[in-house]
Short mmCIF file of C-alpha atoms in Angstrom, two decimals:
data_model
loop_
_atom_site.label_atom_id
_atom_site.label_comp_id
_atom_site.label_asym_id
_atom_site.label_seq_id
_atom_site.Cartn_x
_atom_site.Cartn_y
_atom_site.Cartn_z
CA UNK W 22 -4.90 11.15 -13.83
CA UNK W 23 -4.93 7.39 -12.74
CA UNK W 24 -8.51 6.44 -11.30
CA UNK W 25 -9.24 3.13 -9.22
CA UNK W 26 -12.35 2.12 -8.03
CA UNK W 27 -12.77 -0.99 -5.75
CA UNK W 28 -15.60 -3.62 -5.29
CA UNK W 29 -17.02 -4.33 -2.71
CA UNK W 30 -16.26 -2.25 0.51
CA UNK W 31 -17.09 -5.04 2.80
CA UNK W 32 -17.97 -8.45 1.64
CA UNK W 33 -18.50 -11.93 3.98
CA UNK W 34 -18.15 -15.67 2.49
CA UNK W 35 -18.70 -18.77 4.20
CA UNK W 36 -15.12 -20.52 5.47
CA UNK W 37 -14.75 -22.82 2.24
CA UNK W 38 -16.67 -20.60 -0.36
CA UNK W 39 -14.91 -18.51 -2.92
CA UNK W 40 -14.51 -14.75 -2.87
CA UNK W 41 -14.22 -12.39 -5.95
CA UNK W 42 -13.09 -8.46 -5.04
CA UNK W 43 -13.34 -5.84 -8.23
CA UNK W 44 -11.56 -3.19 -9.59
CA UNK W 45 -11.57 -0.27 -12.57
CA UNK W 46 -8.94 2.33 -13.43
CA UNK W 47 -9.18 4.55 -15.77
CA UNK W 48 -5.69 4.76 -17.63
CA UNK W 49 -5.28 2.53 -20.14
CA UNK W 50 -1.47 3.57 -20.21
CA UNK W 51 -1.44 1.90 -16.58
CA UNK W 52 0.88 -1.60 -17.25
CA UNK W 53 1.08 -2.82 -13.12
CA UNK W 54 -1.91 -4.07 -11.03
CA UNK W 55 -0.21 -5.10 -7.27
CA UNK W 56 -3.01 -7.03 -4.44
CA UNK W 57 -1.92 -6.32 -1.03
CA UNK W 58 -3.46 -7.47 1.83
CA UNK W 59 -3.45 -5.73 5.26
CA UNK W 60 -4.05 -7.86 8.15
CA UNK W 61 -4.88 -6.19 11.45
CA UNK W 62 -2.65 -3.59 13.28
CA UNK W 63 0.50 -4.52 10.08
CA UNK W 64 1.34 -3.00 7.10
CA UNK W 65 0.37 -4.29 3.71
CA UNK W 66 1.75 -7.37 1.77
CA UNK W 67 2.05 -7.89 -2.16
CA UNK W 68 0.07 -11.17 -2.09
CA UNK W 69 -0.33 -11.29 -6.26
CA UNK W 70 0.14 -8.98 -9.28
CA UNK W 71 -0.13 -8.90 -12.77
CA UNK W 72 1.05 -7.19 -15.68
CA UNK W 73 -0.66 -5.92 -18.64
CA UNK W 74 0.31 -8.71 -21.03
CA UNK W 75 -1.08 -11.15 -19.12
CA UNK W 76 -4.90 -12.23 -18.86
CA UNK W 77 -4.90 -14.18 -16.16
CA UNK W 78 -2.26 -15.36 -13.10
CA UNK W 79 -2.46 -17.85 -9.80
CA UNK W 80 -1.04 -18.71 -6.80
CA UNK W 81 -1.82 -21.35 -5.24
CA UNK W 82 -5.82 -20.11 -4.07
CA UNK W 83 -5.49 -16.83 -4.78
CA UNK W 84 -5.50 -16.12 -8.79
CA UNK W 85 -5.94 -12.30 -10.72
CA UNK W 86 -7.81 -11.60 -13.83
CA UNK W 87 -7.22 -8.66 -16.07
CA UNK W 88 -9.21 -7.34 -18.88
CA UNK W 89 -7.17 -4.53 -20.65
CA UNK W 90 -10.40 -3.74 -23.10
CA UNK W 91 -12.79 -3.22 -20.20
CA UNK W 92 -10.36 -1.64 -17.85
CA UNK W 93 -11.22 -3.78 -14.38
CA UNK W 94 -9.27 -6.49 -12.76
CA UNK W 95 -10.46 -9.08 -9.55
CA UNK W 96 -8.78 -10.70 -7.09
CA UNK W 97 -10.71 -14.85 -6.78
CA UNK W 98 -9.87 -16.40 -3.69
CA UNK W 99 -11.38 -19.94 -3.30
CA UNK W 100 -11.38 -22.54 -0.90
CA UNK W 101 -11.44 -19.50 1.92
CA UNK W 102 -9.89 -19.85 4.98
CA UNK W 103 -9.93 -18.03 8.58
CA UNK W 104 -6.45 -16.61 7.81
CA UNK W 105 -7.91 -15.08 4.95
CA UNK W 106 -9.96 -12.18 6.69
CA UNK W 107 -8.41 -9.18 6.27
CA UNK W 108 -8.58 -5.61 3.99
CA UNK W 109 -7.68 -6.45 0.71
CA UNK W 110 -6.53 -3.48 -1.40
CA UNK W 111 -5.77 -3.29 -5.48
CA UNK W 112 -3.51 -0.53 -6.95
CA UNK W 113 -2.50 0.37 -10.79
CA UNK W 114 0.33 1.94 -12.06
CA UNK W 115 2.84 2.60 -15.05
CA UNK W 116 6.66 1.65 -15.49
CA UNK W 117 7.00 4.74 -16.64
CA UNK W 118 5.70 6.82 -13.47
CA UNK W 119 8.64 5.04 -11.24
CA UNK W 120 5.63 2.35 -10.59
CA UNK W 121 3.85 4.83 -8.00
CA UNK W 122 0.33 3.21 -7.01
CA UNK W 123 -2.71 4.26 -7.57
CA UNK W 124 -4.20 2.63 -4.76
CA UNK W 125 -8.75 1.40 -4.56
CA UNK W 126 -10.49 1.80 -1.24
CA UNK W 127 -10.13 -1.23 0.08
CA UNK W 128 -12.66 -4.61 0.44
CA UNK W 129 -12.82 -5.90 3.79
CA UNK W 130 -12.87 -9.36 3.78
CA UNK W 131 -14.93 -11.46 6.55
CA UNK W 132 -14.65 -15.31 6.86
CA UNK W 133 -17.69 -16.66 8.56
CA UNK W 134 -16.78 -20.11 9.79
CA UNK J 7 16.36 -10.01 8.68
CA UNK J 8 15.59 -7.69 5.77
CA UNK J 9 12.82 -5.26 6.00
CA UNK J 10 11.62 -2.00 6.78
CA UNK J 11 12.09 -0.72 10.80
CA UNK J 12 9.80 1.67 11.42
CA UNK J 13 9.95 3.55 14.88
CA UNK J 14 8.35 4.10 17.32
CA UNK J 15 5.20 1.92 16.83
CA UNK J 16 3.49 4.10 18.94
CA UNK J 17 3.69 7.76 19.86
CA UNK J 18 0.85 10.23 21.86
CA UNK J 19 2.24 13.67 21.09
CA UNK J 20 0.96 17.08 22.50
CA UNK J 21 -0.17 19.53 19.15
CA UNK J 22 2.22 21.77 18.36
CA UNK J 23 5.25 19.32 18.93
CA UNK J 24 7.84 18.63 16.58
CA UNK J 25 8.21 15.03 15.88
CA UNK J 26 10.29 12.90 13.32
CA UNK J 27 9.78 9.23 12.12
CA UNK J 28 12.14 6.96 11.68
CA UNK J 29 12.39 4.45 8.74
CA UNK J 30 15.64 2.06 8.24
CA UNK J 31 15.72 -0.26 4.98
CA UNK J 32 18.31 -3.01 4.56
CA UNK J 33 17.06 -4.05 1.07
CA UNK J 34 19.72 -1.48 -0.58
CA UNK J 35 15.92 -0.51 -2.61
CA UNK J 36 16.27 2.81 -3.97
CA UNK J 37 13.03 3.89 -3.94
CA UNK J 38 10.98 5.00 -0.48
CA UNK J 39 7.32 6.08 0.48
CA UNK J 40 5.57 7.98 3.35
CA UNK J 41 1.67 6.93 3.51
CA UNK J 42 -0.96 7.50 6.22
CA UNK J 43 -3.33 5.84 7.09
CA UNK J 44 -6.53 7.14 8.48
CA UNK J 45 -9.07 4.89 10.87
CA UNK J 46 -10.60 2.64 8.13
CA UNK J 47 -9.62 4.16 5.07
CA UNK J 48 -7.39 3.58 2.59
CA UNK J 49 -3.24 4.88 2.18
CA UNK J 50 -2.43 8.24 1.27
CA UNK J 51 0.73 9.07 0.14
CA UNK J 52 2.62 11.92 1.68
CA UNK J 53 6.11 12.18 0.24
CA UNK J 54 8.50 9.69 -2.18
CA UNK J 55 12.03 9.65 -3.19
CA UNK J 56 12.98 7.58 -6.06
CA UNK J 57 16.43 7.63 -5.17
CA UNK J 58 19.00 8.80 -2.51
CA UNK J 59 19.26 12.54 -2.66
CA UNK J 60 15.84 13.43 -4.64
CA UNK J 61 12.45 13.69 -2.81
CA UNK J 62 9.06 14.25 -4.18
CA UNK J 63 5.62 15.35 -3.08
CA UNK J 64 2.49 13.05 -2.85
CA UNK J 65 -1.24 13.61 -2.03
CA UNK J 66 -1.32 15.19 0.97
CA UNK J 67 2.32 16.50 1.87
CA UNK J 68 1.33 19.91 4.04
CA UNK J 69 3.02 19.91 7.67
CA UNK J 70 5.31 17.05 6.38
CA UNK J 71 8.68 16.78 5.06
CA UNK J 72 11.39 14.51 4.50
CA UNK J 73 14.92 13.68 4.07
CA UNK J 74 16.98 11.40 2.04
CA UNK J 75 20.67 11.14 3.07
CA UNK J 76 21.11 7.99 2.11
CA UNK J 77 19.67 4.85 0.16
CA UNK J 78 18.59 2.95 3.46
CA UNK J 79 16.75 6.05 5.91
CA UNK J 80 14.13 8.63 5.13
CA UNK J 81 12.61 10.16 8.37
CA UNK J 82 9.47 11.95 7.80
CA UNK J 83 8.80 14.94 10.07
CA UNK J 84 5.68 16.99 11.52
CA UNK J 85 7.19 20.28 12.35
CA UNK J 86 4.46 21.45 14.19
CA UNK J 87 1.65 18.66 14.90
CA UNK J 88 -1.51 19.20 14.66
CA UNK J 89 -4.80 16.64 15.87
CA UNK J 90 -5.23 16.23 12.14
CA UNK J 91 -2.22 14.25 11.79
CA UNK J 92 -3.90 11.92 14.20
CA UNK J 93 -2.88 8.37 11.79
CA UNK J 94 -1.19 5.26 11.09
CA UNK J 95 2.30 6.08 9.32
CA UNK J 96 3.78 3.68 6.74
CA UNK J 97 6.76 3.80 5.58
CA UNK J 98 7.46 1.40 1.73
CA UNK J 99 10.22 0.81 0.02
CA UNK J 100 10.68 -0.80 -3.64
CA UNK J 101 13.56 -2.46 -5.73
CA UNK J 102 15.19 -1.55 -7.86
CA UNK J 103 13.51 -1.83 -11.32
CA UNK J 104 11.00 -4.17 -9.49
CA UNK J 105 7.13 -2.95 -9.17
CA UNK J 106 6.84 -4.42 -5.94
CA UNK J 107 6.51 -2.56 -2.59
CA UNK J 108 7.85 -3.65 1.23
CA UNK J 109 6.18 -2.04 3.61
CA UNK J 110 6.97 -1.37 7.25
CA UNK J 111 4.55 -2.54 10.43
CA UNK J 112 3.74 1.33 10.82
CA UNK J 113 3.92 4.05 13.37
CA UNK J 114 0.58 4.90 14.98
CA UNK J 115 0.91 8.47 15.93
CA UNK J 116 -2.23 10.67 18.13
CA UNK J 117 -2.23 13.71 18.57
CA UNK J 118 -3.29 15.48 21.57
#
């Protein structure tokens, strides 16, 4: 099955630097990679996602890479703000599974200002 | 507003207790999720349904079940709690042919 593997656990930027977060999977049938961040004490949010026929998407300063041959995709935050710490978590999955998630760790994310 | 309402957002129960939570979706999305969510680790899921009437097991569905009646509630019960079950509940939904999930603000549950 599905295997996702995120990078790192914990990682702290300076407020204004840029922040990469990494992850692997293991099915190369997987088509769907969601980023949802968790703020303190609330549920997760979809904040960005890509699909498989896409290399690269952005939002504003949050953008997703994917590279289907190597089977890893990162989350790049720049410009980092306060409102940006939080527990980042990436997921994979398949249209063809009903789109359940195969969900990484998690990267805590710490904004020094 | 349209959403997930999960309740309660917080419940001390005594082991052995029966104990169902509640999740209401307005979003008319036809697939629901059940994850937990243990002190700083990541979401486990416990039971799906894909659609009103159908449920399915996840990861780590022992001393769980559900219910799906209808499109917009599936409770999740412990029938017997145990300290083990000690967690943060979330309850997701997703559209309908969308990938994206909704989740609620969670039900932190301790057992005692």
């Amino acid at each position: 099955g599905e295997n996702v593997e995120q990078h790192p656990s914990t990682l702290s930027v300076q407020e204004g630097d840029s922040a990469v977060i990494k992850c692997t999977y293991s099915d190369s049938a997987s088509n769907y990679f969601p980023w949802y961040k968790q703020e303190l004490g609330k549920g997760p949010q979809l904040i960005i996602d890509i699909r498989s026929n896409v290399g690269e998407k952005k939002d504003q300063r949050i953008a997703v890479t994917l590279n289907k041959t190597a089977k890893h995709f990162s989350l790049h935050i720049t410009e980092t703000q306060p409102e940006d710490s939080a527990v980042y978590f990436c997921a994979a999955s398949r249209r063809d599974s009903n789109y359940q998630l195969i969900w990484g760790a998690g990267t805590k994310l710490i904004i020094k200002p | 507003i349209a959403g997930i309402t999960q309740a309660p957002t917080s419940q001390i129960l005594a082991a052995g207790r029966r104990m169902t939570l509640r999740c209401t979706q307005d979003m008319r999305h036809n697939a629901m999720y059940w994850y937990r969510q243990d002190l700083g680790l990541g979401l486990r899921l416990i039971h799906y349904s894909n659609t009103a009437g159908t449920t399915g097991k996840g990861e780590v569905p022992d001393g769980y079940s559900v219910s799906r009646a209808n499109t917009d509630d599936f409770p999740l019960t412990l029938a017997s709690a145990v300290p083990s079950q000690t967690s943060v509940y979330f309850c997701a939904s997703r559209g309908n042919g969308e990938p994206g999930y909704t989740f609620g603000s969670g039900t932190r549950l301790t057992v005692v």
